[in-house]
Amino acid sequence: MTKNDINSVFNPVGRLLKTIAMGQVLSLLICGTAGSCQYLADAGVETPMLQSFLNYALLLLTYTPTLCIHRGDANILKILRTKWWKYLLMGLADVEANYMVVKAYQFTTLTSIQLLDCFVIPVLMVLSWIFLKTRYRPLHFVAVVVCLLGVGAMVGADIVAGRNQGSGKDAFSLVFHC
């Protein structure tokens, strides 16, 4: 077996392990964000835009340099010249959605918000497929099914446990508090 044969066998496994590790780190960061948002909401802190600012700053610092070094159609200048308005609309929708999620911590429980968070992934995949013409592999659709099964499992666990979370108090003020 040559060195190239060995690399071709272990390269997909290494990529898979790297992807799983990165997903776990992302999950840990999302969990930290959710916990801190719940803690701040319980303490009476109402700064949803400021709480999301760090996430957006990290995304800017991570992806802008990456897109700047790409060549061809993946370059940031090419993307901004051709699809700037689509990314602007999706960015505005994302900012508003994050605002509403962080604001929701003042009105409901962590479990309810995690349900919302789990459902966001499939919805954003559909929106990016429609508006950004993103194409997904079958593995991505399997991941969406796993997300939806997770949503169902969380709902089922709440039903089995007999929890009545989120009393609904001030539910309409979440929408009209802006």
PDB file of N, CA and C in Angstrom, residues 9-69:
ATOM      1  N   VAL A   9      -7.598   6.691   2.156  1.00  0.00           N
ATOM      2  CA  VAL A   9      -8.468   5.953   3.066  1.00  0.00           C
ATOM      3  C   VAL A   9      -8.756   6.772   4.320  1.00  0.00           C
ATOM      4  N   PHE A  10      -7.730   7.414   4.883  1.00  0.00           N
ATOM      5  CA  PHE A  10      -7.898   8.110   6.159  1.00  0.00           C
ATOM      6  C   PHE A  10      -8.346   9.557   6.017  1.00  0.00           C
ATOM      7  N   ASN A  11      -8.222  10.150   4.833  1.00  0.00           N
ATOM      8  CA  ASN A  11      -8.625  11.539   4.665  1.00  0.00           C
ATOM      9  C   ASN A  11     -10.115  11.743   4.941  1.00  0.00           C
ATOM     10  N   PRO A  12     -11.032  10.930   4.381  1.00  0.00           N
ATOM     11  CA  PRO A  12     -12.451  11.133   4.708  1.00  0.00           C
ATOM     12  C   PRO A  12     -12.749  10.922   6.187  1.00  0.00           C
ATOM     13  N   VAL A  13     -12.074   9.971   6.821  1.00  0.00           N
ATOM     14  CA  VAL A  13     -12.290   9.733   8.253  1.00  0.00           C
ATOM     15  C   VAL A  13     -11.816  10.935   9.058  1.00  0.00           C
ATOM     16  N   GLY A  14     -10.668  11.482   8.681  1.00  0.00           N
ATOM     17  CA  GLY A  14     -10.157  12.670   9.367  1.00  0.00           C
ATOM     18  C   GLY A  14     -11.071  13.864   9.204  1.00  0.00           C
ATOM     19  N   ARG A  15     -11.599  14.031   7.993  1.00  0.00           N
ATOM     20  CA  ARG A  15     -12.537  15.137   7.756  1.00  0.00           C
ATOM     21  C   ARG A  15     -13.806  14.959   8.571  1.00  0.00           C
ATOM     22  N   LEU A  16     -14.289  13.708   8.655  1.00  0.00           N
ATOM     23  CA  LEU A  16     -15.487  13.435   9.437  1.00  0.00           C
ATOM     24  C   LEU A  16     -15.251  13.737  10.914  1.00  0.00           C
ATOM     25  N   LEU A  17     -14.113  13.289  11.438  1.00  0.00           N
ATOM     26  CA  LEU A  17     -13.798  13.552  12.847  1.00  0.00           C
ATOM     27  C   LEU A  17     -13.635  15.048  13.111  1.00  0.00           C
ATOM     28  N   LYS A  18     -13.028  15.751  12.174  1.00  0.00           N
ATOM     29  CA  LYS A  18     -12.877  17.202  12.316  1.00  0.00           C
ATOM     30  C   LYS A  18     -14.246  17.881  12.322  1.00  0.00           C
ATOM     31  N   THR A  19     -15.133  17.437  11.432  1.00  0.00           N
ATOM     32  CA  THR A  19     -16.486  17.999  11.363  1.00  0.00           C
ATOM     33  C   THR A  19     -17.250  17.736  12.651  1.00  0.00           C
ATOM     34  N   ILE A  20     -17.145  16.517  13.177  1.00  0.00           N
ATOM     35  CA  ILE A  20     -17.829  16.188  14.422  1.00  0.00           C
ATOM     36  C   ILE A  20     -17.279  17.026  15.570  1.00  0.00           C
ATOM     37  N   ALA A  21     -15.970  17.174  15.635  1.00  0.00           N
ATOM     38  CA  ALA A  21     -15.356  17.979  16.698  1.00  0.00           C
ATOM     39  C   ALA A  21     -15.800  19.438  16.607  1.00  0.00           C
ATOM     40  N   MET A  22     -15.805  19.982  15.394  1.00  0.00           N
ATOM     41  CA  MET A  22     -16.241  21.370  15.225  1.00  0.00           C
ATOM     42  C   MET A  22     -17.711  21.533  15.587  1.00  0.00           C
ATOM     43  N   GLY A  23     -18.536  20.556  15.248  1.00  0.00           N
ATOM     44  CA  GLY A  23     -19.948  20.600  15.617  1.00  0.00           C
ATOM     45  C   GLY A  23     -20.150  20.563  17.118  1.00  0.00           C
ATOM     46  N   GLN A  24     -19.331  19.765  17.802  1.00  0.00           N
ATOM     47  CA  GLN A  24     -19.434  19.693  19.258  1.00  0.00           C
ATOM     48  C   GLN A  24     -18.998  21.006  19.914  1.00  0.00           C
ATOM     49  N   VAL A  25     -17.960  21.620  19.373  1.00  0.00           N
ATOM     50  CA  VAL A  25     -17.531  22.925  19.898  1.00  0.00           C
ATOM     51  C   VAL A  25     -18.623  23.963  19.667  1.00  0.00           C
ATOM     52  N   LEU A  26     -19.219  23.950  18.476  1.00  0.00           N
ATOM     53  CA  LEU A  26     -20.319  24.870  18.184  1.00  0.00           C
ATOM     54  C   LEU A  26     -21.493  24.634  19.126  1.00  0.00           C
ATOM     55  N   SER A  27     -21.824  23.370  19.379  1.00  0.00           N
ATOM     56  CA  SER A  27     -22.910  23.060  20.316  1.00  0.00           C
ATOM     57  C   SER A  27     -22.599  23.571  21.713  1.00  0.00           C
ATOM     58  N   LEU A  28     -21.362  23.430  22.121  1.00  0.00           N
ATOM     59  CA  LEU A  28     -20.948  23.932  23.433  1.00  0.00           C
ATOM     60  C   LEU A  28     -21.091  25.450  23.508  1.00  0.00           C
ATOM     61  N   LEU A  29     -20.701  26.142  22.443  1.00  0.00           N
ATOM     62  CA  LEU A  29     -20.846  27.599  22.419  1.00  0.00           C
ATOM     63  C   LEU A  29     -22.314  28.027  22.426  1.00  0.00           C
ATOM     64  N   ILE A  30     -23.153  27.320  21.681  1.00  0.00           N
ATOM     65  CA  ILE A  30     -24.591  27.630  21.670  1.00  0.00           C
ATOM     66  C   ILE A  30     -25.182  27.392  23.048  1.00  0.00           C
ATOM     67  N   CYS A  31     -24.757  26.305  23.693  1.00  0.00           N
ATOM     68  CA  CYS A  31     -25.236  26.018  25.049  1.00  0.00           C
ATOM     69  C   CYS A  31     -24.813  27.119  26.015  1.00  0.00           C
ATOM     70  N   GLY A  32     -23.584  27.581  25.884  1.00  0.00           N
ATOM     71  CA  GLY A  32     -23.111  28.678  26.730  1.00  0.00           C
ATOM     72  C   GLY A  32     -23.886  29.953  26.494  1.00  0.00           C
ATOM     73  N   THR A  33     -24.187  30.228  25.230  1.00  0.00           N
ATOM     74  CA  THR A  33     -24.981  31.409  24.897  1.00  0.00           C
ATOM     75  C   THR A  33     -26.374  31.306  25.498  1.00  0.00           C
ATOM     76  N   ALA A  34     -26.985  30.131  25.356  1.00  0.00           N
ATOM     77  CA  ALA A  34     -28.334  29.943  25.891  1.00  0.00           C
ATOM     78  C   ALA A  34     -28.342  30.081  27.407  1.00  0.00           C
ATOM     79  N   GLY A  35     -27.379  29.470  28.064  1.00  0.00           N
ATOM     80  CA  GLY A  35     -27.314  29.565  29.527  1.00  0.00           C
ATOM     81  C   GLY A  35     -27.087  30.989  30.004  1.00  0.00           C
ATOM     82  N   SER A  36     -26.185  31.695  29.326  1.00  0.00           N
ATOM     83  CA  SER A  36     -25.929  33.083  29.740  1.00  0.00           C
ATOM     84  C   SER A  36     -27.131  33.977  29.464  1.00  0.00           C
ATOM     85  N   CYS A  37     -27.827  33.744  28.349  1.00  0.00           N
ATOM     86  CA  CYS A  37     -29.033  34.533  28.058  1.00  0.00           C
ATOM     87  C   CYS A  37     -30.109  34.294  29.110  1.00  0.00           C
ATOM     88  N   GLN A  38     -30.293  33.031  29.501  1.00  0.00           N
ATOM     89  CA  GLN A  38     -31.282  32.714  30.532  1.00  0.00           C
ATOM     90  C   GLN A  38     -30.888  33.351  31.862  1.00  0.00           C
ATOM     91  N   TYR A  39     -29.603  33.275  32.207  1.00  0.00           N
ATOM     92  CA  TYR A  39     -29.117  33.876  33.456  1.00  0.00           C
ATOM     93  C   TYR A  39     -29.333  35.387  33.449  1.00  0.00           C
ATOM     94  N   LEU A  40     -29.010  36.046  32.339  1.00  0.00           N
ATOM     95  CA  LEU A  40     -29.195  37.495  32.248  1.00  0.00           C
ATOM     96  C   LEU A  40     -30.670  37.871  32.285  1.00  0.00           C
ATOM     97  N   ALA A  41     -31.519  37.077  31.642  1.00  0.00           N
ATOM     98  CA  ALA A  41     -32.957  37.363  31.670  1.00  0.00           C
ATOM     99  C   ALA A  41     -33.499  37.207  33.085  1.00  0.00           C
ATOM    100  N   ASP A  42     -33.048  36.178  33.811  1.00  0.00           N
ATOM    101  CA  ASP A  42     -33.479  35.990  35.196  1.00  0.00           C
ATOM    102  C   ASP A  42     -33.006  37.132  36.086  1.00  0.00           C
ATOM    103  N   ALA A  43     -31.862  37.731  35.735  1.00  0.00           N
ATOM    104  CA  ALA A  43     -31.326  38.847  36.512  1.00  0.00           C
ATOM    105  C   ALA A  43     -31.957  40.181  36.118  1.00  0.00           C
ATOM    106  N   GLY A  44     -32.820  40.172  35.100  1.00  0.00           N
ATOM    107  CA  GLY A  44     -33.502  41.400  34.696  1.00  0.00           C
ATOM    108  C   GLY A  44     -32.750  42.223  33.666  1.00  0.00           C
ATOM    109  N   VAL A  45     -31.688  41.674  33.075  1.00  0.00           N
ATOM    110  CA  VAL A  45     -30.921  42.394  32.063  1.00  0.00           C
ATOM    111  C   VAL A  45     -31.645  42.264  30.730  1.00  0.00           C
ATOM    112  N   GLU A  46     -31.921  43.401  30.090  1.00  0.00           N
ATOM    113  CA  GLU A  46     -32.642  43.408  28.818  1.00  0.00           C
ATOM    114  C   GLU A  46     -31.799  44.083  27.741  1.00  0.00           C
ATOM    115  N   THR A  47     -30.836  43.344  27.205  1.00  0.00           N
ATOM    116  CA  THR A  47     -29.963  43.867  26.147  1.00  0.00           C
ATOM    117  C   THR A  47     -29.803  42.841  25.026  1.00  0.00           C
ATOM    118  N   PRO A  48     -30.886  42.532  24.302  1.00  0.00           N
ATOM    119  CA  PRO A  48     -30.788  41.470  23.295  1.00  0.00           C
ATOM    120  C   PRO A  48     -29.794  41.760  22.168  1.00  0.00           C
ATOM    121  N   MET A  49     -29.715  42.984  21.695  1.00  0.00           N
ATOM    122  CA  MET A  49     -28.781  43.285  20.610  1.00  0.00           C
ATOM    123  C   MET A  49     -27.338  43.212  21.086  1.00  0.00           C
ATOM    124  N   LEU A  50     -27.069  43.692  22.282  1.00  0.00           N
ATOM    125  CA  LEU A  50     -25.712  43.631  22.817  1.00  0.00           C
ATOM    126  C   LEU A  50     -25.292  42.184  23.067  1.00  0.00           C
ATOM    127  N   GLN A  51     -26.214  41.347  23.491  1.00  0.00           N
ATOM    128  CA  GLN A  51     -25.904  39.945  23.745  1.00  0.00           C
ATOM    129  C   GLN A  51     -25.560  39.212  22.450  1.00  0.00           C
ATOM    130  N   SER A  52     -26.128  39.615  21.333  1.00  0.00           N
ATOM    131  CA  SER A  52     -25.836  38.978  20.052  1.00  0.00           C
ATOM    132  C   SER A  52     -24.629  39.585  19.357  1.00  0.00           C
ATOM    133  N   PHE A  53     -24.182  40.746  19.813  1.00  0.00           N
ATOM    134  CA  PHE A  53     -23.088  41.445  19.142  1.00  0.00           C
ATOM    135  C   PHE A  53     -21.816  40.606  19.098  1.00  0.00           C
ATOM    136  N   LEU A  54     -21.477  39.935  20.181  1.00  0.00           N
ATOM    137  CA  LEU A  54     -20.254  39.130  20.217  1.00  0.00           C
ATOM    138  C   LEU A  54     -20.310  38.021  19.172  1.00  0.00           C
ATOM    139  N   ASN A  55     -21.472  37.384  19.003  1.00  0.00           N
ATOM    140  CA  ASN A  55     -21.615  36.347  17.982  1.00  0.00           C
ATOM    141  C   ASN A  55     -21.326  36.910  16.589  1.00  0.00           C
ATOM    142  N   TYR A  56     -21.892  38.063  16.289  1.00  0.00           N
ATOM    143  CA  TYR A  56     -21.687  38.651  14.969  1.00  0.00           C
ATOM    144  C   TYR A  56     -20.250  39.124  14.778  1.00  0.00           C
ATOM    145  N   ALA A  57     -19.643  39.647  15.828  1.00  0.00           N
ATOM    146  CA  ALA A  57     -18.245  40.066  15.729  1.00  0.00           C
ATOM    147  C   ALA A  57     -17.341  38.864  15.452  1.00  0.00           C
ATOM    148  N   LEU A  58     -17.595  37.739  16.129  1.00  0.00           N
ATOM    149  CA  LEU A  58     -16.790  36.537  15.886  1.00  0.00           C
ATOM    150  C   LEU A  58     -17.004  35.995  14.473  1.00  0.00           C
ATOM    151  N   LEU A  59     -18.237  36.028  13.980  1.00  0.00           N
ATOM    152  CA  LEU A  59     -18.493  35.605  12.605  1.00  0.00           C
ATOM    153  C   LEU A  59     -17.754  36.501  11.608  1.00  0.00           C
ATOM    154  N   LEU A  60     -17.771  37.802  11.849  1.00  0.00           N
ATOM    155  CA  LEU A  60     -17.059  38.742  10.981  1.00  0.00           C
ATOM    156  C   LEU A  60     -15.565  38.456  10.970  1.00  0.00           C
ATOM    157  N   LEU A  61     -14.995  38.266  12.152  1.00  0.00           N
ATOM    158  CA  LEU A  61     -13.552  38.021  12.249  1.00  0.00           C
ATOM    159  C   LEU A  61     -13.150  36.659  11.690  1.00  0.00           C
ATOM    160  N   THR A  62     -14.062  35.722  11.666  1.00  0.00           N
ATOM    161  CA  THR A  62     -13.749  34.388  11.160  1.00  0.00           C
ATOM    162  C   THR A  62     -13.915  34.298   9.647  1.00  0.00           C
ATOM    163  N   TYR A  63     -15.042  34.725   9.133  1.00  0.00           N
ATOM    164  CA  TYR A  63     -15.357  34.462   7.734  1.00  0.00           C
ATOM    165  C   TYR A  63     -14.888  35.532   6.763  1.00  0.00           C
ATOM    166  N   THR A  64     -14.755  36.772   7.174  1.00  0.00           N
ATOM    167  CA  THR A  64     -14.305  37.800   6.247  1.00  0.00           C
ATOM    168  C   THR A  64     -12.885  37.532   5.751  1.00  0.00           C
ATOM    169  N   PRO A  65     -11.915  37.267   6.630  1.00  0.00           N
ATOM    170  CA  PRO A  65     -10.575  36.945   6.112  1.00  0.00           C
ATOM    171  C   PRO A  65     -10.562  35.676   5.253  1.00  0.00           C
ATOM    172  N   THR A  66     -11.383  34.700   5.623  1.00  0.00           N
ATOM    173  CA  THR A  66     -11.449  33.464   4.844  1.00  0.00           C
ATOM    174  C   THR A  66     -11.956  33.739   3.438  1.00  0.00           C
ATOM    175  N   LEU A  67     -13.001  34.534   3.316  1.00  0.00           N
ATOM    176  CA  LEU A  67     -13.546  34.854   1.993  1.00  0.00           C
ATOM    177  C   LEU A  67     -12.619  35.775   1.203  1.00  0.00           C
ATOM    178  N   CYS A  68     -11.818  36.573   1.886  1.00  0.00           N
ATOM    179  CA  CYS A  68     -10.895  37.470   1.193  1.00  0.00           C
ATOM    180  C   CYS A  68      -9.772  36.709   0.489  1.00  0.00           C
ATOM    181  N   ILE A  69      -9.354  35.561   1.030  1.00  0.00           N
ATOM    182  CA  ILE A  69      -8.243  34.829   0.417  1.00  0.00           C
ATOM    183  C   ILE A  69      -8.690  33.850  -0.658  1.00  0.00           C
TER     184      ILE A  69
END
